[in-house]
Each structure stands twice: as structure tokens, then as C-alpha cells.
Tab-separated table of C-alpha atoms in Angstrom:
chain	number	residue	atom	x	y	z
A	1	MET	CA	11.364	9.346	25.226
A	2	PRO	CA	9.668	6.465	23.438
A	3	THR	CA	11.238	5.523	20.099
A	4	LEU	CA	10.084	5.014	16.523
A	5	ASP	CA	12.427	3.182	14.145
A	6	PHE	CA	12.205	4.645	10.634
A	7	TRP	CA	13.490	2.210	7.978
A	8	TYR	CA	14.217	3.769	4.619
A	9	GLU	CA	15.984	3.061	1.318
A	10	PHE	CA	17.293	5.969	-0.750
A	11	ALA	CA	15.855	4.504	-3.974
A	12	SER	CA	12.348	4.324	-2.519
A	13	THR	CA	9.847	6.867	-3.789
A	14	TYR	CA	7.408	6.792	-0.871
A	15	SER	CA	10.373	7.143	1.519
A	16	TYR	CA	10.767	10.709	0.207
A	17	PRO	CA	7.606	12.211	1.793
A	18	ALA	CA	8.155	10.014	4.862
A	19	ALA	CA	11.735	11.262	5.367
A	20	MET	CA	10.643	14.867	4.940
A	21	ARG	CA	7.890	14.710	7.594
A	22	VAL	CA	8.895	12.030	10.114
A	23	ALA	CA	11.026	14.271	12.367
A	24	ARG	CA	8.426	17.039	12.511
A	25	MET	CA	5.540	14.673	13.253
A	26	ALA	CA	7.456	12.632	15.820
A	27	GLU	CA	8.649	15.761	17.613
A	28	ALA	CA	5.084	17.069	17.839
A	29	ALA	CA	4.109	13.770	19.465
A	30	GLY	CA	7.113	13.668	21.828
A	31	VAL	CA	8.576	10.624	20.098
A	32	THR	CA	12.265	10.055	19.230
A	33	VAL	CA	13.089	8.825	15.716
A	34	ARG	CA	15.841	6.305	15.067
A	35	TRP	CA	16.886	6.680	11.401
A	36	ARG	CA	17.666	3.308	9.869
A	37	PRO	CA	18.800	3.224	6.244
A	38	PHE	CA	18.834	-0.237	4.691
A	39	LEU	CA	18.945	-1.794	1.218
A	40	LEU	CA	15.926	-3.178	-0.599
A	41	GLY	CA	18.072	-4.833	-3.300
A	42	PRO	CA	18.806	-8.039	-1.352
A	43	ILE	CA	15.148	-8.258	-0.228
A	44	PHE	CA	13.746	-7.787	-3.742
A	45	GLY	CA	16.417	-10.133	-5.122
A	46	ALA	CA	15.295	-12.901	-2.756
A	47	GLN	CA	11.772	-12.487	-4.239
A	48	GLY	CA	13.143	-12.938	-7.734
A	49	TRP	CA	13.048	-9.235	-8.647
A	50	ASN	CA	16.150	-7.612	-10.151
A	51	ASP	CA	14.368	-4.281	-10.678
A	52	SER	CA	11.844	-2.128	-8.821
A	53	PRO	CA	8.363	-3.700	-8.728
A	54	PHE	CA	7.170	-0.327	-10.075
A	55	ASN	CA	9.128	-1.059	-13.254
A	56	ILE	CA	8.261	-4.771	-13.361
A	57	TYR	CA	4.511	-4.065	-12.997
A	58	PRO	CA	3.761	-1.026	-15.196
A	59	ALA	CA	0.177	-0.392	-13.980
A	60	LYS	CA	1.468	-0.282	-10.415
A	61	GLY	CA	4.299	2.016	-11.509
A	62	ARG	CA	2.012	4.464	-13.331
A	63	TYR	CA	-0.244	4.601	-10.288
A	64	MET	CA	2.675	5.141	-7.891
A	65	TRP	CA	4.011	8.185	-9.769
A	66	ARG	CA	0.567	9.810	-9.847
A	67	ASP	CA	-0.063	8.951	-6.190
A	68	LEU	CA	3.326	10.402	-5.241
A	69	GLU	CA	2.454	13.585	-7.140
A	70	ARG	CA	-0.768	13.951	-5.136
A	71	ILE	CA	1.048	13.277	-1.843
A	72	CYS	CA	3.834	15.775	-2.575
A	73	GLU	CA	1.301	18.388	-3.606
A	74	ALA	CA	-0.596	17.935	-0.336
A	75	GLU	CA	2.684	18.110	1.628
A	76	ASN	CA	4.014	21.110	-0.335
A	77	LEU	CA	7.021	19.056	-1.429
A	78	THR	CA	8.709	19.707	-4.765
A	79	LEU	CA	8.588	16.666	-7.055
A	80	ARG	CA	10.211	16.822	-10.496
A	81	LEU	CA	9.463	13.872	-12.748
A	82	PRO	CA	10.903	11.769	-14.121
A	83	PRO	CA	13.910	11.466	-11.763
A	84	ALA	CA	17.456	11.226	-13.183
A	85	ARG	CA	17.019	7.459	-13.055
A	86	PHE	CA	14.654	5.008	-11.368
A	87	PRO	CA	15.425	3.198	-9.272
A	88	GLN	CA	18.523	4.995	-8.129
A	89	ASN	CA	21.369	3.106	-6.461
A	90	GLY	CA	21.264	4.197	-2.811
A	91	LEU	CA	24.223	2.124	-1.590
A	92	LYS	CA	26.790	4.932	-1.230
A	93	ALA	CA	24.299	7.349	0.301
A	94	ALA	CA	23.206	4.722	2.845
A	95	ARG	CA	26.812	4.082	3.901
A	96	ILE	CA	27.412	7.830	4.322
A	97	ALA	CA	24.181	8.266	6.289
A	98	LEU	CA	25.383	5.683	8.819
A	99	VAL	CA	28.573	7.693	9.386
A	100	GLY	CA	26.384	10.661	10.263
A	101	GLU	CA	24.574	8.895	13.074
A	102	SER	CA	27.241	9.471	15.733
A	103	GLN	CA	28.020	12.920	14.304
A	104	GLY	CA	24.475	14.263	14.464
A	105	TRP	CA	23.822	14.940	10.767
A	106	MET	CA	22.171	11.697	9.675
A	107	ALA	CA	18.637	13.127	9.406
A	108	GLU	CA	19.715	16.298	7.636
A	109	PHE	CA	21.909	14.389	5.161
A	110	THR	CA	19.065	11.935	4.485
A	111	ARG	CA	16.623	14.733	3.668
A	112	ALA	CA	19.216	16.397	1.413
A	113	VAL	CA	19.710	13.157	-0.570
A	114	TYR	CA	15.961	12.714	-1.069
A	115	THR	CA	15.711	16.331	-2.187
A	116	ALA	CA	18.553	15.808	-4.677
A	117	ASN	CA	16.791	12.719	-6.063
A	118	PHE	CA	13.170	13.839	-6.250
A	119	ALA	CA	13.257	17.652	-6.316
A	120	GLU	CA	16.536	18.248	-8.166
A	121	ARG	CA	16.680	15.209	-10.496
A	122	ARG	CA	20.280	14.425	-9.578
A	123	ASP	CA	21.990	11.043	-9.672
A	124	ILE	CA	22.495	10.148	-6.005
A	125	ALA	CA	24.978	7.365	-6.835
A	126	ASP	CA	27.307	9.970	-8.363
A	127	ASP	CA	30.281	10.788	-6.109
A	128	ALA	CA	30.078	14.458	-7.136
A	129	THR	CA	26.431	14.698	-6.034
A	130	LEU	CA	27.238	13.160	-2.654
A	131	ALA	CA	30.324	15.349	-2.166
A	132	ASP	CA	28.268	18.421	-3.019
A	133	ILE	CA	25.572	17.485	-0.502
A	134	LEU	CA	28.158	16.927	2.249
A	135	CYS	CA	29.898	20.188	1.395
A	136	ARG	CA	26.662	22.179	1.514
A	137	LEU	CA	25.967	20.699	4.968
A	138	ASP	CA	29.492	21.740	6.141
A	139	ILE	CA	30.555	18.135	6.633
A	140	ASP	CA	34.161	17.081	5.951
A	141	THR	CA	33.694	15.379	2.595
A	142	GLU	CA	36.941	13.442	2.342
A	143	ALA	CA	36.978	12.096	5.897
A	144	THR	CA	33.321	11.129	5.675
A	145	ILE	CA	33.649	9.223	2.415
A	146	ALA	CA	36.701	7.423	3.812
A	147	ALA	CA	34.717	6.486	6.941
A	148	ALA	CA	31.791	5.336	4.787
A	149	ASN	CA	34.038	2.960	2.883
A	150	THR	CA	35.687	1.173	5.802
A	151	PRO	CA	34.953	-2.563	6.015
A	152	GLU	CA	33.323	-1.972	9.431
A	153	ASN	CA	30.872	0.581	8.025
A	154	LYS	CA	30.030	-1.591	5.010
A	155	GLU	CA	29.377	-4.488	7.378
A	156	ARG	CA	27.178	-2.253	9.512
A	157	LEU	CA	24.857	-1.544	6.566
A	158	LYS	CA	24.715	-5.264	5.746
A	159	LYS	CA	23.765	-6.046	9.346
A	160	GLN	CA	21.120	-3.350	9.317
A	161	THR	CA	19.603	-4.892	6.162
A	162	ASP	CA	19.752	-8.349	7.798
A	163	GLU	CA	17.908	-6.937	10.795
A	164	ALA	CA	15.263	-5.426	8.494
A	165	ILE	CA	14.701	-8.860	6.921
A	166	ALA	CA	14.562	-10.512	10.358
A	167	ARG	CA	11.919	-7.969	11.379
A	168	GLY	CA	9.744	-8.945	8.398
A	169	ILE	CA	10.415	-5.745	6.437
A	170	PHE	CA	9.723	-6.174	2.714
A	171	GLY	CA	9.400	-2.592	1.472
A	172	ALA	CA	10.176	1.020	2.312
A	173	PRO	CA	9.466	3.133	4.141
A	174	SER	CA	8.696	0.954	7.134
A	175	PHE	CA	8.316	1.836	10.787
A	176	THR	CA	8.863	-0.483	13.747
A	177	VAL	CA	7.764	-0.016	17.332
A	178	GLY	CA	9.107	-2.989	19.279
A	179	ASP	CA	7.988	-5.998	17.229
A	180	GLU	CA	5.134	-4.111	15.561
A	181	LEU	CA	5.683	-3.350	11.859
A	182	PHE	CA	4.052	-0.592	9.793
A	183	TRP	CA	4.669	-0.346	6.065
A	184	GLY	CA	4.289	2.782	3.990
A	185	ASN	CA	4.379	6.551	4.306
A	186	ASP	CA	0.629	6.412	4.965
A	187	ARG	CA	1.183	4.383	8.156
A	188	LEU	CA	3.377	6.996	9.866
A	189	GLU	CA	0.521	8.457	11.908
A	190	GLU	CA	-0.531	4.995	13.079
A	191	ALA	CA	3.052	4.044	13.981
A	192	ILE	CA	3.481	7.187	16.078
A	193	ALA	CA	0.174	6.475	17.817
A	194	TRP	CA	1.426	2.946	18.519
A	195	VAL	CA	4.560	4.314	20.265
A	196	LYS	CA	2.283	6.305	22.566
A	197	ARG	CA	-0.121	3.460	23.439
B	1	MET	CA	-24.832	14.099	-6.184
B	2	PRO	CA	-21.169	13.602	-7.152
B	3	THR	CA	-20.126	9.964	-7.518
B	4	LEU	CA	-17.380	7.718	-6.196
B	5	ASP	CA	-16.779	4.403	-7.989
B	6	PHE	CA	-15.838	1.676	-5.512
B	7	TRP	CA	-14.045	-1.242	-7.191
B	8	TYR	CA	-13.859	-4.412	-5.129
B	9	GLU	CA	-13.074	-8.119	-5.412
B	10	PHE	CA	-14.665	-10.535	-2.964
B	11	ALA	CA	-11.350	-12.365	-2.399
B	12	SER	CA	-9.576	-9.152	-1.408
B	13	THR	CA	-8.777	-8.736	2.264
B	14	TYR	CA	-8.476	-4.946	2.369
B	15	SER	CA	-11.765	-4.695	0.465
B	16	TYR	CA	-13.476	-5.975	3.632
B	17	PRO	CA	-12.962	-2.845	5.791
B	18	ALA	CA	-13.510	-0.670	2.706
B	19	ALA	CA	-16.864	-2.314	1.885
B	20	MET	CA	-18.013	-2.000	5.480
B	21	ARG	CA	-17.307	1.741	5.746
B	22	VAL	CA	-17.613	3.206	2.243
B	23	ALA	CA	-21.383	3.826	2.333
B	24	ARG	CA	-21.321	5.467	5.759
B	25	MET	CA	-18.379	7.714	4.930
B	26	ALA	CA	-19.673	8.686	1.495
B	27	GLU	CA	-23.115	9.495	2.889
B	28	ALA	CA	-21.599	11.735	5.558
B	29	ALA	CA	-19.806	13.625	2.757
B	30	GLY	CA	-22.872	13.815	0.477
B	31	VAL	CA	-21.264	11.533	-2.108
B	32	THR	CA	-22.994	8.696	-4.017
B	33	VAL	CA	-21.198	5.338	-4.232
B	34	ARG	CA	-21.291	3.196	-7.341
B	35	TRP	CA	-20.494	-0.378	-6.285
B	36	ARG	CA	-18.343	-2.097	-8.899
B	37	PRO	CA	-17.373	-5.715	-8.272
B	38	PHE	CA	-14.666	-7.060	-10.592
B	39	LEU	CA	-12.213	-9.939	-10.742
B	40	LEU	CA	-8.536	-9.706	-9.846
B	41	GLY	CA	-7.772	-13.162	-11.274
B	42	PRO	CA	-7.319	-11.997	-14.894
B	43	ILE	CA	-5.279	-8.981	-13.737
B	44	PHE	CA	-2.968	-11.048	-11.530
B	45	GLY	CA	-2.770	-13.733	-14.231
B	46	ALA	CA	-1.527	-11.159	-16.748
B	47	GLN	CA	1.302	-10.345	-14.294
B	48	GLY	CA	2.291	-14.002	-14.099
B	49	TRP	CA	0.655	-14.664	-10.726
B	50	ASN	CA	-1.653	-17.646	-10.341
B	51	ASP	CA	-2.145	-17.037	-6.612
B	52	SER	CA	-2.577	-14.060	-4.308
B	53	PRO	CA	0.624	-11.976	-3.984
B	54	PHE	CA	0.097	-12.357	-0.228
B	55	ASN	CA	0.699	-16.106	-0.660
B	56	ILE	CA	3.468	-15.706	-3.256
B	57	TYR	CA	5.396	-13.239	-1.050
B	58	PRO	CA	5.196	-14.601	2.529
B	59	ALA	CA	6.657	-11.544	4.320
B	60	LYS	CA	4.044	-9.360	2.602
B	61	GLY	CA	1.340	-11.858	3.525
B	62	ARG	CA	2.310	-12.023	7.181
B	63	TYR	CA	2.323	-8.232	7.337
B	64	MET	CA	-1.058	-7.954	5.603
B	65	TRP	CA	-2.833	-10.232	8.094
B	66	ARG	CA	-1.414	-8.311	11.076
B	67	ASP	CA	-2.209	-4.960	9.427
B	68	LEU	CA	-5.763	-6.136	8.713
B	69	GLU	CA	-6.133	-7.164	12.362
B	70	ARG	CA	-5.138	-3.680	13.485
B	71	ILE	CA	-7.489	-2.023	10.978
B	72	CYS	CA	-10.456	-4.206	11.947
B	73	GLU	CA	-9.776	-3.581	15.634
B	74	ALA	CA	-9.767	0.176	15.033
B	75	GLU	CA	-12.992	-0.109	12.982
B	76	ASN	CA	-14.705	-2.443	15.475
B	77	LEU	CA	-15.022	-5.084	12.757
B	78	THR	CA	-14.977	-8.772	13.615
B	79	LEU	CA	-12.070	-10.617	11.957
B	80	ARG	CA	-11.634	-14.354	12.500
B	81	LEU	CA	-8.379	-15.786	11.203
B	82	PRO	CA	-7.496	-17.761	9.256
B	83	PRO	CA	-10.430	-17.555	6.818
B	84	ALA	CA	-12.008	-20.751	5.435
B	85	ARG	CA	-9.612	-20.421	2.539
B	86	PHE	CA	-7.382	-17.724	1.063
B	87	PRO	CA	-7.831	-16.456	-1.483
B	88	GLN	CA	-11.501	-17.282	-1.859
B	89	ASN	CA	-13.082	-17.572	-5.286
B	90	GLY	CA	-15.369	-14.551	-5.583
B	91	LEU	CA	-16.699	-15.256	-9.085
B	92	LYS	CA	-20.192	-16.424	-8.115
B	93	ALA	CA	-20.641	-13.720	-5.489
B	94	ALA	CA	-19.583	-11.024	-7.976
B	95	ARG	CA	-22.116	-12.243	-10.542
B	96	ILE	CA	-24.878	-12.226	-7.914
B	97	ALA	CA	-23.896	-8.758	-6.698
B	98	LEU	CA	-24.386	-7.393	-10.214
B	99	VAL	CA	-27.955	-8.755	-10.255
B	100	GLY	CA	-28.633	-6.769	-7.109
B	101	GLU	CA	-27.687	-3.436	-8.640
B	102	SER	CA	-31.050	-2.797	-10.322
B	103	GLN	CA	-32.898	-4.384	-7.391
B	104	GLY	CA	-31.362	-2.205	-4.680
B	105	TRP	CA	-29.610	-4.856	-2.588
B	106	MET	CA	-26.110	-4.815	-4.085
B	107	ALA	CA	-24.433	-2.986	-1.177
B	108	GLU	CA	-26.177	-5.036	1.498
B	109	PHE	CA	-25.368	-8.315	-0.253
B	110	THR	CA	-21.730	-7.252	-0.682
B	111	ARG	CA	-21.335	-6.499	3.009
B	112	ALA	CA	-22.971	-9.820	3.917
B	113	VAL	CA	-20.522	-11.743	1.704
B	114	TYR	CA	-17.523	-9.995	3.274
B	115	THR	CA	-18.913	-10.745	6.725
B	116	ALA	CA	-19.359	-14.420	5.783
B	117	ASN	CA	-15.755	-14.553	4.561
B	118	PHE	CA	-13.897	-12.609	7.226
B	119	ALA	CA	-16.113	-12.685	10.331
B	120	GLU	CA	-17.788	-16.097	9.914
B	121	ARG	CA	-15.033	-18.088	8.157
B	122	ARG	CA	-17.422	-19.426	5.520
B	123	ASP	CA	-16.588	-20.522	1.977
B	124	ILE	CA	-18.117	-17.823	-0.217
B	125	ALA	CA	-17.778	-19.940	-3.378
B	126	ASP	CA	-20.109	-22.529	-1.822
B	127	ASP	CA	-23.629	-22.403	-3.306
B	128	ALA	CA	-25.126	-23.102	0.119
B	129	THR	CA	-23.343	-20.078	1.656
B	130	LEU	CA	-24.575	-17.790	-1.109
B	131	ALA	CA	-28.136	-19.160	-0.939
B	132	ASP	CA	-28.145	-18.656	2.816
B	133	ILE	CA	-26.959	-15.053	2.475
B	134	LEU	CA	-29.673	-14.289	-0.127
B	135	CYS	CA	-32.317	-15.976	2.010
B	136	ARG	CA	-31.363	-13.992	5.117
B	137	LEU	CA	-31.650	-10.790	3.066
B	138	ASP	CA	-35.144	-11.847	1.878
B	139	ILE	CA	-34.010	-12.080	-1.737
B	140	ASP	CA	-35.502	-14.731	-4.054
B	141	THR	CA	-32.619	-17.221	-4.096
B	142	GLU	CA	-33.562	-19.324	-7.108
B	143	ALA	CA	-34.477	-16.441	-9.432
B	144	THR	CA	-31.356	-14.505	-8.415
B	145	ILE	CA	-28.952	-17.380	-9.039
B	146	ALA	CA	-30.625	-18.006	-12.415
B	147	ALA	CA	-30.228	-14.330	-13.302
B	148	ALA	CA	-26.582	-14.399	-12.138
B	149	ASN	CA	-25.823	-17.278	-14.491
B	150	THR	CA	-27.267	-15.842	-17.701
B	151	PRO	CA	-24.705	-15.260	-20.486
B	152	GLU	CA	-25.562	-11.539	-20.380
B	153	ASN	CA	-24.731	-11.244	-16.702
B	154	LYS	CA	-21.516	-13.244	-17.048
B	155	GLU	CA	-20.527	-10.939	-19.907
B	156	ARG	CA	-21.338	-7.919	-17.759
B	157	LEU	CA	-18.818	-8.988	-15.109
B	158	LYS	CA	-16.200	-9.597	-17.814
B	159	LYS	CA	-16.791	-6.107	-19.216
B	160	GLN	CA	-16.560	-4.591	-15.755
B	161	THR	CA	-13.182	-6.309	-15.249
B	162	ASP	CA	-12.045	-5.080	-18.686
B	163	GLU	CA	-13.022	-1.554	-17.677
B	164	ALA	CA	-11.059	-1.918	-14.435
B	165	ILE	CA	-7.959	-2.895	-16.441
B	166	ALA	CA	-8.519	-0.013	-18.872
B	167	ARG	CA	-8.707	2.371	-15.913
B	168	GLY	CA	-5.290	1.176	-14.693
B	169	ILE	CA	-6.658	-0.785	-11.749
B	170	PHE	CA	-4.199	-3.441	-10.518
B	171	GLY	CA	-5.496	-4.252	-7.026
B	172	ALA	CA	-8.489	-3.985	-4.716
B	173	PRO	CA	-10.068	-2.064	-3.269
B	174	SER	CA	-9.702	0.808	-5.697
B	175	PHE	CA	-11.661	4.026	-6.044
B	176	THR	CA	-12.076	6.118	-9.174
B	177	VAL	CA	-13.289	9.684	-9.493
B	178	GLY	CA	-13.387	10.478	-13.192
B	179	ASP	CA	-9.944	9.414	-14.421
B	180	GLU	CA	-8.348	9.713	-11.019
B	181	LEU	CA	-7.419	6.377	-9.397
B	182	PHE	CA	-6.944	5.665	-5.699
B	183	TRP	CA	-5.751	2.253	-4.517
B	184	GLY	CA	-6.344	0.803	-1.082
B	185	ASN	CA	-8.715	1.039	1.843
B	186	ASP	CA	-6.444	3.726	3.272
B	187	ARG	CA	-7.127	5.999	0.287
B	188	LEU	CA	-10.910	6.154	0.808
B	189	GLU	CA	-10.803	9.486	2.661
B	190	GLU	CA	-8.646	11.024	-0.072
B	191	ALA	CA	-10.921	9.690	-2.837
B	192	ILE	CA	-14.001	11.162	-1.170
B	193	ALA	CA	-12.200	14.497	-0.790
B	194	TRP	CA	-11.343	14.329	-4.518
B	195	VAL	CA	-15.027	13.961	-5.449
B	196	LYS	CA	-15.731	17.159	-3.524
B	197	ARG	CA	-12.876	19.219	-5.018
């Protein structure tokens, strides 16, 4: 099956609706999704930002929250505002998600973290939140957190972020199809169509 | 008929496909368009930018040009890159467009300026380019440029930009329906649907 790479950051607001619909839409189109968590922090930092652009530029931030409300309403997704914090620190969740790739629960864990953040107003950097999510998914919490914290797994997330930068990614969610880049939840349809060209 | 306010800046790249399709799409939906040129310069300046964010942030800029290519291809719009300059200075064109509102040629003039910029690689701040566009549209060049440069008309453009800021507009194109704001060419369909709610 042809493949769509889905690049997401757990702190990213527009990655929430994208993460909740990408599997369903890709499956309907006969396209395989490769889930690729990465970190926006180093990318924003290189642009001189030490906070979310939605906080740095208030008009853009106000618009984003309203736009996200409209999108979630249209998608029947629960959105409870404001979140526990914004932006959240998605580092731990991203490391855990990578552990799930070979074990088959990466997509499900990813959706559960976005739900915790945007529908349940929980702090996704909190170890208790992450342990609770793993437990509810019947995943071995202790072994998984240990695997997430190995030097090899930490390095893997760094390399994935380096690859995102090399691919020209500057925001999340992004989709890549070969060398073609699509940025934003609202480009998902176009990215899937590109896979099928 | 219900109304959609279309806010555009002549320097804005994504305003090109929006300007070329907004009238057709609104008409098909039975919606009236109010064309509202404004200036992004003061808005960007207030954020500390003295250039286009697409120049300040190169990865975002590279993506934008490729994305615009894909959009124009899908819309059957000619796009010749790079333009004569980027960003262009749209001040004079915006003042002229306002003169056309009461004379019924604002939309046609707007589309002709975008075509000159993005399909013909002309400098839209050049008096000769603007005179040529007016002439080809059978508009009295001298009287129009005189009317564009009156203090009242200059003030009108300033007030329109102030209203854009007051409405929370931070980029172009934008669409407003009452107090509801939609940002980006890719939100046109949603904005039209909002008018008809």
C-alpha cells in the first residue's frame, strides 16, 4: 500500500483533529499511515521563538482557538478550553509513542494523549497522566516507560526531529509523500490525494 | 443577499487564488462579496516584522511557494515564479481599488492587479503598470489616480486597515461574516457556508 507520513507534535493544537481523523481517512483511501512524532521546540527555537507562536502573536492565538473550536464542532470532537497548560511539553509522550511503533499501539496511544490534552484538560507531561493512559490501554506501564527512557530511544526522537527539519517541516501537523510536504490539518485530504496520484 | 467580507492585501500570495475564485464561488452560493483591500504592513510592523514572514522564516517561505504552485495548478491559474519582487508594495493599488468601489470596477481591477503580479511578473507599485491596467479596463487613468491620491481616499484605506486590526485580522486573505473570522484561501468554502447558516 502507498504510504502517508504523518508528522505530529503532542503540544500542537491542530495536530489534535488531524490525529483523530488521519487513520480513518487514510484507510478509506487505501493508504497506510506512518505515525511520526517529532518535537517543534528545536525548530521554533532556531527561529528565535521560546514559546508557541500562538502565545507570541496574540491575534493569531485568539483566532486559532476559535478556529479549532469550529473544526472540532464539525468533526464531533470534544474540545474543552482552556487546556491545562499551553503549550504542553510533549517530550515524554513522544518518546513513549515511539516505543509503541513496534508493539502496535502507537496510533491508539497518540489519540489517547491528544484526548487527555484537549478533551480532558490533563497535563500530558505529568508521569501520572501518562501511566494512566498506558494502563487504560493495557500496556505494561513500567516496562514501557523504561524503554522510552533508554539512550537509544531518546536518540531516535532526536533523529526523527532532525529528519523533520531536513524535510523542510516547520510546523505541525505536517504530511509528507516522498519529497512533497503538506502543512496543516486542512491539507490532509490533499496529501492523501497526492499519495494516490 | 447575505454578505461575505473579503479582506485582501495586494502583496499577499494566497490572496491571489482567493481573489480569482471568491466572486464565482459566492455567486454560486447566492452570497454577495464586499471587497475590502487593506494593508498588512502596519499589522506586521506591530509584530516586529519589517518584511514578509515568508522571507523572515525561509522554511515557511519555501513551503508557501510550493503550496501556491499546487493550488494554482489545481485552480488552472497561471503562476510565474519568482515574481518581479516579493513582497510587492500594494499601497497604490489598494488606494485605486477603493476608488473603484462606487464605480463598479473594484473586483475586476483587483483581479487584474493579482494577474499582473503573479501571472505576468510585473511590478504593481510601478505607476506605468497601474496606468496600463486601468487603461485596459477602459477606466479613466488620470482621474482615477487623482481620486486615489486625495487625502480622503488615503484616510479611507487607513480606516479600513484599522477596522481589519479591530476585527482581529492578522493575515491575508481573511473573510469575515459578522464577527466571525476566517483566515486563508483554504477557509473560503467554510466562510461561505457560515454566511448561509
